[in-house]
mmCIF file of C-alpha atoms and ligand atoms in Angstrom:
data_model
loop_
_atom_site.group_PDB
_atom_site.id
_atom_site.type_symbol
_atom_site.label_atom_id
_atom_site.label_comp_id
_atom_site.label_asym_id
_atom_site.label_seq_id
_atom_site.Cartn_x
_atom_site.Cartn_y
_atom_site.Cartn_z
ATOM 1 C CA UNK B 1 67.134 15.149 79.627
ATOM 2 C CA UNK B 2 66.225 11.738 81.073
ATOM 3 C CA UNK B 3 62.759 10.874 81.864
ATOM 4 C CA UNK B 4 64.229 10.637 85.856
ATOM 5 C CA UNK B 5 64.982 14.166 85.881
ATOM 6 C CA UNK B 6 61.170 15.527 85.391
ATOM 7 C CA UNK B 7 57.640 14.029 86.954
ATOM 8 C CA UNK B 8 55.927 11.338 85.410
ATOM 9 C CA UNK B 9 53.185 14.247 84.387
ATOM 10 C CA UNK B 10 55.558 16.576 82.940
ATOM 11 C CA UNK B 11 57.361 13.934 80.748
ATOM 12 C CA UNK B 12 54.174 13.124 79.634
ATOM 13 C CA UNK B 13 53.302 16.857 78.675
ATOM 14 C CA UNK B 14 57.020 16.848 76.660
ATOM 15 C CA UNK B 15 56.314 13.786 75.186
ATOM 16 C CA UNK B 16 53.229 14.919 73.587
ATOM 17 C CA UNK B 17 54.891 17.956 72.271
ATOM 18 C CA UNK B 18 57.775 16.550 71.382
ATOM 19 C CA UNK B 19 56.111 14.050 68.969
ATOM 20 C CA UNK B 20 52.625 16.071 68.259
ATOM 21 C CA UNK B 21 50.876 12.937 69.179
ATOM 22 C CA UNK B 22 48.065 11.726 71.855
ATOM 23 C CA UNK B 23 48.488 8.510 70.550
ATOM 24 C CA UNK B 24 48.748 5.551 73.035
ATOM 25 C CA UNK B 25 50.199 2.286 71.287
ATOM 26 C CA UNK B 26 48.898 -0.538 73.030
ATOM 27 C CA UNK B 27 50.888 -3.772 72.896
ATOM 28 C CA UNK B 28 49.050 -6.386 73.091
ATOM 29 C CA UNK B 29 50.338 -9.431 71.750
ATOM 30 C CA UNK B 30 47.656 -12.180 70.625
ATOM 31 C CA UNK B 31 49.145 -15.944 69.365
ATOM 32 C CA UNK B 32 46.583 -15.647 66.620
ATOM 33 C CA UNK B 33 46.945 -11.961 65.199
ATOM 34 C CA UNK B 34 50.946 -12.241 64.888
ATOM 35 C CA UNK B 35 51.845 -11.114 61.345
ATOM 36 C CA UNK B 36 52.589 -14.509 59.366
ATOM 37 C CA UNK B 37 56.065 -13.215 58.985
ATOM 38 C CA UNK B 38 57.216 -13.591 62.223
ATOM 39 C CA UNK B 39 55.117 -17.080 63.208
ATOM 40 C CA UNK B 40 56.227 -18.297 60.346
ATOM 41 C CA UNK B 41 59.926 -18.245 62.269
ATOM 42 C CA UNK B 42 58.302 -20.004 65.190
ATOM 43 C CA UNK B 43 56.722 -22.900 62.974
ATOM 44 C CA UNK B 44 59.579 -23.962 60.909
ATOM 45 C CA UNK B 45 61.923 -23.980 63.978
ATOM 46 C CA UNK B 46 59.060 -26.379 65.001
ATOM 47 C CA UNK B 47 58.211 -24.874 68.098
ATOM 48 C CA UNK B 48 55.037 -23.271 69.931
ATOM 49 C CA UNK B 49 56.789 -23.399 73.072
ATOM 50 C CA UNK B 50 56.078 -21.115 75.659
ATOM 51 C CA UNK B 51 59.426 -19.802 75.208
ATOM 52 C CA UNK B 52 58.965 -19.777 71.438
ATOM 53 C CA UNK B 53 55.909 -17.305 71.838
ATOM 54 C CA UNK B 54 57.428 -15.318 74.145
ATOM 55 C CA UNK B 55 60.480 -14.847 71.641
ATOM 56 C CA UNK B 56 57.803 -14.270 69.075
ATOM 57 C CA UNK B 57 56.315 -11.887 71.243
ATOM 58 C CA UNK B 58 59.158 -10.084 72.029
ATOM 59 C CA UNK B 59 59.908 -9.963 68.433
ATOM 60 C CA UNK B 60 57.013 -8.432 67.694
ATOM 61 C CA UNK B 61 56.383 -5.634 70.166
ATOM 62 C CA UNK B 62 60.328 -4.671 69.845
ATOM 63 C CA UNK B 63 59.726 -3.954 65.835
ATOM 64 C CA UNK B 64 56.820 -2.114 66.204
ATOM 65 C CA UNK B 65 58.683 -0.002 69.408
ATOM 66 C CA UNK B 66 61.038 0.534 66.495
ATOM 67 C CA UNK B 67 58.374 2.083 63.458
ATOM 68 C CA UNK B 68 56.575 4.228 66.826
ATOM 69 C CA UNK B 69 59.365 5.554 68.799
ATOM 70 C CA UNK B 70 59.422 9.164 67.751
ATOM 71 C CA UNK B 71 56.237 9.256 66.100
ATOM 72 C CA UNK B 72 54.192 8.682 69.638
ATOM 73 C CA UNK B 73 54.709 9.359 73.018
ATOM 74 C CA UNK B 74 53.937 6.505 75.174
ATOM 75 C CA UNK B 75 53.492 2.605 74.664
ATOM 76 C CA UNK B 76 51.126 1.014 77.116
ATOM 77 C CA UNK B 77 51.551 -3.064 77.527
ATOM 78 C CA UNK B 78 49.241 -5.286 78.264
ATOM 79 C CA UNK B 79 50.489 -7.926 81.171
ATOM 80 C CA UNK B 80 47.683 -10.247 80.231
ATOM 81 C CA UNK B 81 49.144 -10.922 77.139
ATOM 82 C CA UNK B 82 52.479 -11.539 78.710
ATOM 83 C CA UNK B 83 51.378 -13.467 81.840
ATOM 84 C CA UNK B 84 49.298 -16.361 79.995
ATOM 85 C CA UNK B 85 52.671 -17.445 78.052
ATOM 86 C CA UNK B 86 54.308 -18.110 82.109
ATOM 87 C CA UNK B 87 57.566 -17.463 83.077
ATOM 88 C CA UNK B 88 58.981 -16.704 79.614
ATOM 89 C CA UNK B 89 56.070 -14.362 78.716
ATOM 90 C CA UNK B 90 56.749 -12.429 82.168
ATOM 91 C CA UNK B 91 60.703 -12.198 81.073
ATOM 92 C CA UNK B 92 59.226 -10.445 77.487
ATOM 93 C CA UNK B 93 57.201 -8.512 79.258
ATOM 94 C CA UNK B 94 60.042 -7.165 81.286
ATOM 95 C CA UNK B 95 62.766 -6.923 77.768
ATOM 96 C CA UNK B 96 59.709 -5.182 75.754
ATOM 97 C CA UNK B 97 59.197 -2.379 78.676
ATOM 98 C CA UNK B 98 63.273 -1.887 78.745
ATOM 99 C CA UNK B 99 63.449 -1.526 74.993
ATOM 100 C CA UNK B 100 60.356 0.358 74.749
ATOM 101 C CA UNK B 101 61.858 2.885 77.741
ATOM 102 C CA UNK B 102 65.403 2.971 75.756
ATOM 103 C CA UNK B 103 63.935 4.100 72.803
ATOM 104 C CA UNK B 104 62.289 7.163 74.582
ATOM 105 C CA UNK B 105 58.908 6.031 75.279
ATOM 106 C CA UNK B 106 56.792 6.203 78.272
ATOM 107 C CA UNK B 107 55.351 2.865 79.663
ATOM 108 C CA UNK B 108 52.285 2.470 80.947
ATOM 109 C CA UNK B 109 51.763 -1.006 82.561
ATOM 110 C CA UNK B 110 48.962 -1.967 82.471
ATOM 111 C CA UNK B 111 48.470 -4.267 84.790
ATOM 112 C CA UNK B 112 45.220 -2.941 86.968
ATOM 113 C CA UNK B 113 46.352 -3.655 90.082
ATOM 114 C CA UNK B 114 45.438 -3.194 93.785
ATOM 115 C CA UNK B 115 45.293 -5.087 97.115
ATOM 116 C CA UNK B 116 45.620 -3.724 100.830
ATOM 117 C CA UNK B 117 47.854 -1.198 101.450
ATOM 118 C CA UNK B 118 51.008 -3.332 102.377
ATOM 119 C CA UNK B 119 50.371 -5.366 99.190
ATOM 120 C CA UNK B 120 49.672 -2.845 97.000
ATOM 121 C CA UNK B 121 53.398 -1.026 98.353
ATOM 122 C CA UNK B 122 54.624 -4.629 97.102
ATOM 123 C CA UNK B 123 52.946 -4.243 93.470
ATOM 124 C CA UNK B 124 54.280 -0.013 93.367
ATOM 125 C CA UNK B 125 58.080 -1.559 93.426
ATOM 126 C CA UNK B 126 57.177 -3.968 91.202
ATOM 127 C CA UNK B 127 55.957 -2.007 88.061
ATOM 128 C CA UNK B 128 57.224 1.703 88.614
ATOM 129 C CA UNK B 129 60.443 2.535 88.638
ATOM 130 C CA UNK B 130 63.366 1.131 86.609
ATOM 131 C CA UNK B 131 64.670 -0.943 89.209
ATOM 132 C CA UNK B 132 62.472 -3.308 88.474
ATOM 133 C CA UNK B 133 62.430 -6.219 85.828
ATOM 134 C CA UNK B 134 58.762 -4.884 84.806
ATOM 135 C CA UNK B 135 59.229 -1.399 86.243
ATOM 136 C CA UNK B 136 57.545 1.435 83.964
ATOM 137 C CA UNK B 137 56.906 5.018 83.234
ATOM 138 C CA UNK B 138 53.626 4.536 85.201
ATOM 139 C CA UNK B 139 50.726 2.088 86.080
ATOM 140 C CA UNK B 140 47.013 1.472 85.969
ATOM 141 C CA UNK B 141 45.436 0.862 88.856
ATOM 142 C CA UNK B 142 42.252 -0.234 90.507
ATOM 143 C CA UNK B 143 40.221 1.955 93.199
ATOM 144 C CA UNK B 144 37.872 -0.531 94.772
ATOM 145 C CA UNK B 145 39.873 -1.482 97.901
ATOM 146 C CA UNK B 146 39.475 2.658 98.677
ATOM 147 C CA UNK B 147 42.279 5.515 99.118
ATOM 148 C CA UNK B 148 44.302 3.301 101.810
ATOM 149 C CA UNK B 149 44.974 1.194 99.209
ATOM 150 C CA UNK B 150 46.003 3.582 96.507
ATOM 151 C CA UNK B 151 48.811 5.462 99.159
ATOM 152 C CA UNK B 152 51.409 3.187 98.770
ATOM 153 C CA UNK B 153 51.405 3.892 94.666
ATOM 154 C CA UNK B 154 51.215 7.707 95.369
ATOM 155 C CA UNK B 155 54.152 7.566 97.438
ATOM 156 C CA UNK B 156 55.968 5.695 94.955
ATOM 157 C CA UNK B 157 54.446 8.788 92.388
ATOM 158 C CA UNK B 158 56.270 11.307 94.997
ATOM 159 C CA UNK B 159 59.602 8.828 95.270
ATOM 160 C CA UNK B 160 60.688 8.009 91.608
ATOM 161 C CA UNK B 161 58.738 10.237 89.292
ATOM 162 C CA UNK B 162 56.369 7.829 88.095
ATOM 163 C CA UNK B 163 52.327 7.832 87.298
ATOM 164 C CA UNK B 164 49.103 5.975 87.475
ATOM 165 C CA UNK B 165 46.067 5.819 85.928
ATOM 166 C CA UNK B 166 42.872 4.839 88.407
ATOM 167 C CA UNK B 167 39.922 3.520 86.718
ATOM 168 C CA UNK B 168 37.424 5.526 87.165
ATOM 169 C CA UNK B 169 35.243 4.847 83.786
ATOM 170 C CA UNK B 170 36.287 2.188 82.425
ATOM 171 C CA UNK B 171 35.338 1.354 78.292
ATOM 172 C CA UNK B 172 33.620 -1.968 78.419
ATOM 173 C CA UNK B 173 29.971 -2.698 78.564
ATOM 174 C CA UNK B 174 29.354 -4.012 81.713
ATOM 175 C CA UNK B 175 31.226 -1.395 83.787
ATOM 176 C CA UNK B 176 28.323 0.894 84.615
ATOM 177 C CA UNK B 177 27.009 -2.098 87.254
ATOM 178 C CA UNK B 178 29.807 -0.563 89.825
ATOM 179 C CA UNK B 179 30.587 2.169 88.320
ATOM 180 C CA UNK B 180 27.357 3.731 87.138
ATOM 181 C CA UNK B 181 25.660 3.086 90.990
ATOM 182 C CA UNK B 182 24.740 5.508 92.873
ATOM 183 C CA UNK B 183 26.039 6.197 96.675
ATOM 184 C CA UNK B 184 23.995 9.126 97.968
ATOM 185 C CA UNK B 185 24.344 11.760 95.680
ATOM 186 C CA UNK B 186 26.797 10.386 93.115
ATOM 187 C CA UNK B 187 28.025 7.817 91.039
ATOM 188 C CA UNK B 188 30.550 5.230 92.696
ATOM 189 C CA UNK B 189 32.872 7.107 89.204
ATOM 190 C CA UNK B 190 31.802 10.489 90.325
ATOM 191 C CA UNK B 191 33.472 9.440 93.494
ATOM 192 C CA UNK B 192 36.251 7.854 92.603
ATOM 193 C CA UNK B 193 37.262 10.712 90.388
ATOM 194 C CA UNK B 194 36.349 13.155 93.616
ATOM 195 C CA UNK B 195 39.427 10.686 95.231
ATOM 196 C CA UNK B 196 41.657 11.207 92.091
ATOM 197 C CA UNK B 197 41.664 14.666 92.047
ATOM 198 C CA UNK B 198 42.299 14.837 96.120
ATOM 199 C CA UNK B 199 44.980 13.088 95.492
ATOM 200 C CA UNK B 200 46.278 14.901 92.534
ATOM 201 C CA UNK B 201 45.983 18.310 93.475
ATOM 202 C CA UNK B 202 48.996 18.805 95.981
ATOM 203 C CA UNK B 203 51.367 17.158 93.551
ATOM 204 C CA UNK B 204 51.369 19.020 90.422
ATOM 205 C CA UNK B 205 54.505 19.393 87.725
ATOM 206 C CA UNK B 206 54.989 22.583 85.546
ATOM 207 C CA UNK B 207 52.569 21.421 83.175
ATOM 208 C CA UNK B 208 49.691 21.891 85.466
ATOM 209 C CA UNK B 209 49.044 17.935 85.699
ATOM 210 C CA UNK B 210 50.234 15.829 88.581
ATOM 211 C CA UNK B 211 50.774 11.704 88.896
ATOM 212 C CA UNK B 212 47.485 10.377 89.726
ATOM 213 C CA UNK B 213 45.778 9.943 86.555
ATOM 214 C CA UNK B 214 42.657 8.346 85.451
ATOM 215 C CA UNK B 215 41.269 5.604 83.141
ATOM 216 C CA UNK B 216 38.282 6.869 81.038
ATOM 217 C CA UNK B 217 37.250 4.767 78.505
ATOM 218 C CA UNK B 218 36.582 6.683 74.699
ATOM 219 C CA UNK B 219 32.820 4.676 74.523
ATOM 220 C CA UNK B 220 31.078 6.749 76.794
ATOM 221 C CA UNK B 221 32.337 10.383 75.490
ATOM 222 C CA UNK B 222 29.552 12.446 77.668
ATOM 223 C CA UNK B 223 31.007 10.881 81.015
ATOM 224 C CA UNK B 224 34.598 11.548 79.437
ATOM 225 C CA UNK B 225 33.631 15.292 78.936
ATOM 226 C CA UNK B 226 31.812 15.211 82.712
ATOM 227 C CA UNK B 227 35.712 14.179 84.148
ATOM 228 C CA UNK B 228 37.897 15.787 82.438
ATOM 229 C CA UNK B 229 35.611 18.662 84.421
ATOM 230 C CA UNK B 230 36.053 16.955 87.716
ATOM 231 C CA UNK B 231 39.608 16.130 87.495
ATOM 232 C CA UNK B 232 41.178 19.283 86.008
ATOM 233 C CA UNK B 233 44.504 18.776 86.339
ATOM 234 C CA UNK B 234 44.800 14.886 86.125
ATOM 235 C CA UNK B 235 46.050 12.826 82.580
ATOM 236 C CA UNK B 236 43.322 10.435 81.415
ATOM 237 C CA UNK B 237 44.185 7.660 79.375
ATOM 238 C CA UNK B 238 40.885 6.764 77.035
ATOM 239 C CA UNK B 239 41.188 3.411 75.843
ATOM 240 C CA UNK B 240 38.173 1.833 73.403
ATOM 241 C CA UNK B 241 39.722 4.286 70.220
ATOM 242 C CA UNK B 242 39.243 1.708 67.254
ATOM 243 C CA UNK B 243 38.089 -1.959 68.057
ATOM 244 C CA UNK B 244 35.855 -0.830 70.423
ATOM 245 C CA UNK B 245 34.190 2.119 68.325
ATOM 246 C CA UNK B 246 35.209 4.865 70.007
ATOM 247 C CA UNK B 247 36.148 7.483 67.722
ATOM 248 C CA UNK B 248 38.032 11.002 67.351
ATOM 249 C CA UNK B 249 35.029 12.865 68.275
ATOM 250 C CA UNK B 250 34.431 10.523 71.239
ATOM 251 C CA UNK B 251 37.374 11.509 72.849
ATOM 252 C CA UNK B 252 37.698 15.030 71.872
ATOM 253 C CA UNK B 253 36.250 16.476 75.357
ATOM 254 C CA UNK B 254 39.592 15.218 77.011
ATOM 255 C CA UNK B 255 41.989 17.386 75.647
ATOM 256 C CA UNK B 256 42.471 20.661 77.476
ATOM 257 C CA UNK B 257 43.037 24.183 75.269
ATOM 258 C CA UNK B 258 46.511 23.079 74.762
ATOM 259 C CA UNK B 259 45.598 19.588 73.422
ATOM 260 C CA UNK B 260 47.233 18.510 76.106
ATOM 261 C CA UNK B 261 45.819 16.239 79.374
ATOM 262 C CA UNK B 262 44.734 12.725 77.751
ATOM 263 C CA UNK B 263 46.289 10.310 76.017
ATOM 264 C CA UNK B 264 44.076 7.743 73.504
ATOM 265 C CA UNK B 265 45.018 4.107 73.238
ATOM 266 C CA UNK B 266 44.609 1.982 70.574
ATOM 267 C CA UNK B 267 46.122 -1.413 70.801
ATOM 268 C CA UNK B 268 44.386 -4.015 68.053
ATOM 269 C CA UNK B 269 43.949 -1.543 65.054
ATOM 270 C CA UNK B 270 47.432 -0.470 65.142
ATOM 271 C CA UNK B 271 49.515 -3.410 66.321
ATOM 272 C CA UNK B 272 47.785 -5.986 64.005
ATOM 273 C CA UNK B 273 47.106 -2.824 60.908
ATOM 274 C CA UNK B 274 48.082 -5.875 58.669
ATOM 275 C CA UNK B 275 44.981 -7.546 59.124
ATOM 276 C CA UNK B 276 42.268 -4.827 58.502
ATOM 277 C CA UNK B 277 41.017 -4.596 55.055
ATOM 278 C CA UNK B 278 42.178 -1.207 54.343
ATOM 279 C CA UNK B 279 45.469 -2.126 54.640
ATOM 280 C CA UNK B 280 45.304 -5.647 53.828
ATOM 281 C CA UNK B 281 45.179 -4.372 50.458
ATOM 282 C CA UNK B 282 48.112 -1.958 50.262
ATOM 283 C CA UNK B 283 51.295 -3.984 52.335
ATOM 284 C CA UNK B 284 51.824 -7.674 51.950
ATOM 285 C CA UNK B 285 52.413 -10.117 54.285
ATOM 286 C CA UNK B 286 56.176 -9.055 54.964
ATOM 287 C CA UNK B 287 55.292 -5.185 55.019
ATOM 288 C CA UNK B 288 53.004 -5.580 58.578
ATOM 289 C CA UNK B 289 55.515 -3.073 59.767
ATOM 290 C CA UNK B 290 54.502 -0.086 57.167
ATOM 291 C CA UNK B 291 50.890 -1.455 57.947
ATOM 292 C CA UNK B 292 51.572 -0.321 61.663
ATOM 293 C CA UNK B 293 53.661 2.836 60.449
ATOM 294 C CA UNK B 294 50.246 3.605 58.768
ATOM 295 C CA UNK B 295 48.031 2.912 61.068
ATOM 296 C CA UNK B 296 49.753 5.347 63.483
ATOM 297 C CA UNK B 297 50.058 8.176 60.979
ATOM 298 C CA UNK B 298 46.172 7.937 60.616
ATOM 299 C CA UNK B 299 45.375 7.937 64.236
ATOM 300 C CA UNK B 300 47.846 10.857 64.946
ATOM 301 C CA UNK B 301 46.143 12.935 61.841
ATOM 302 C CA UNK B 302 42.904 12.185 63.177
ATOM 303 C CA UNK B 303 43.710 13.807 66.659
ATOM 304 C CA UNK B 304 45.333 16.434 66.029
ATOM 305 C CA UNK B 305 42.171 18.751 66.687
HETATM 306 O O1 LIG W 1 38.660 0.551 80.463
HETATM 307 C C1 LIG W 1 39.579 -0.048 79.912
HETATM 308 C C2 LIG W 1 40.809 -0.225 80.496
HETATM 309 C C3 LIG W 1 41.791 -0.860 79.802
HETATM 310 N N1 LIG W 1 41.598 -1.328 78.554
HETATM 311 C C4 LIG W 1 42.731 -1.989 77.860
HETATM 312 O O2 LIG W 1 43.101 -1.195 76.720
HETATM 313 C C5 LIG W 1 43.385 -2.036 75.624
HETATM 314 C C6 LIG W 1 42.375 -1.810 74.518
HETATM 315 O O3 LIG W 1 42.664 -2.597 73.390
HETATM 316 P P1 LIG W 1 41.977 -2.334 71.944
HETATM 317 O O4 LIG W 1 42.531 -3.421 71.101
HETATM 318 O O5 LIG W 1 42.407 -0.960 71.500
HETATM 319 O O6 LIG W 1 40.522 -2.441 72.145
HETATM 320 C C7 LIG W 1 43.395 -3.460 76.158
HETATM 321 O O7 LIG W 1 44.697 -3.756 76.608
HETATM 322 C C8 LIG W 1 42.458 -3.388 77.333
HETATM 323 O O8 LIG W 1 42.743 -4.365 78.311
HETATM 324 C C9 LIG W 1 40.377 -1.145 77.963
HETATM 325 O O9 LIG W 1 40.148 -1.542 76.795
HETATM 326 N N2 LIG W 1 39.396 -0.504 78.657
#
């Protein structure tokens, strides 16, 4: 069945199965952390051209698509990473989410974007759906320009099957100076997620889950277990698994009974696996690919609660 044929949420729900995995792989490209094998391509052809990079990074992202496909059930790419090469970077961005999508994979872009509501129809075409040169599975999204603002990316939900993910917690430090304040009763998080699940609840797939997601980062596992409360029947994708020391029992409270209902990203512990002394040990330089394939296996064994 194609990923068309079923809503964003229930592809999601299959995908998991399908693969046992909750794994995210995030792809996240850094100049500096590409596997010597492949920059060494891009210094003998004496390059370090945008448009060198962006091969590199396309390169890159494609052979790891290539060790996860199958193994995990969604890829989630970082724009940033894309964006500060230019053009070229923004044309990889666009061949990685194809490739990744061809191979069976759910995208998440993750781009975190918003504006006013005719803007933010503008940014909907351009990262969900296929018919776009970046379009993905689904997309994260920011909340602070309120609900009129987040409409136009629902509707797009309802129109072609795809996601987002709102961020409502998100994993780095400094986030609690919104997110943590308090507006009457609750937290500006408490309600945004009150505004998630609104939004959610009228739209659900067979699996019980419906398009509008959340962001909930894996370093503050008490909130985590507080949401997944107050937005029953939305996905939450936890990012901060690995580099930023969240951990398997961090995330644990956002799995429903079924282990189903999050996903957990991990973008720098998996994609560069080559670099981190456990592994650095065990695959050469030319084996960063089994280093990944590794690195994956691990995370997937670790969630499987
Ligand atoms: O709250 C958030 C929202 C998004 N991210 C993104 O996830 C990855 C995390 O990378 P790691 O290497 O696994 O730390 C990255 O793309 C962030 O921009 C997040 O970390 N926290």
């Amino acid at each position: 069945m194609s990923l068309a044929d079923s809503t964003f949420a229930d592809s999601l729900a299959q995908a998991v199965q399908a693969t046992r995995s909750v794994t995210c792989v995030g792809l996240d490209p850094r100049k500096a952390s590409l596997p010597p094998a492949i920059t060494k391509d891009l210094v003998t052809s004496g390059a370090g051209s945008a448009d060198a990079w962006a091969a590199a990074y396309t390169q890159f992202c494609t052979e790891i698509i290539d060790v996860v496909a199958g193994k995990v059930a969604c890829v989630k790419p970082q724009v940033a990473f894309f964006e500060q090469l230019g053009p070229a970077g923004c044309i990889a961005l666009g061949e990685v989410i194809r490739y990744a999508r061809s191979k069976e994979l759910l995208v998440i872009v993750d781009a975190k974007r918003n504006d006013i509501g005719s803007t933010a129809e503008a940014y909907a075409d351009a990262y969900m759906g296929a018919a776009s040169p970046w379009g993905g599975d689904s997309l994260t999204v920011s909340p602070y320009l309120g609900e009129d603002s987040l409409e136009p990316f629902v509707k797009v939900c309802d129109e072609r099957n795809a996601g987002i993910f709102v961020l409502v917690k998100t994993s780095n430090p400094g986030g609690g100076f919104l997110q943590d304040r308090k507006t009457g009763d609750e937290t500006v998080y408490q309600s945004v997620a009150s505004l998630v699940r609104r939004l959610n609840e009228t739209r659900l797939g067979k699996c019980g889950y419906g398009p509008v997601g959340a962001v909930v980062g894996a370093t503050y596992p008490d909130q985590l277990a507080e949401l997944r409360a107050a937005m029953p029947t939305s996905w939450i994708l936890i990012p901060g698994f690995g580099a930023q020391g969240g951990g398997a029992d961090d995330v644990k409270a956002g799995f429903d009974d079924s282990g189903l209902g999050a996903v957990v990203n991990n973008s720098r512990n998996i994609i560069f696996a080559h670099q981190r002394p456990e592994f650095k040990d065990r695959f050469q330089d030319g084996q960063w690919q089994d280093a990944v394939c590794a690195a994956v296996d691990e995370m997937n064994q670790q969630l499987r609660f």
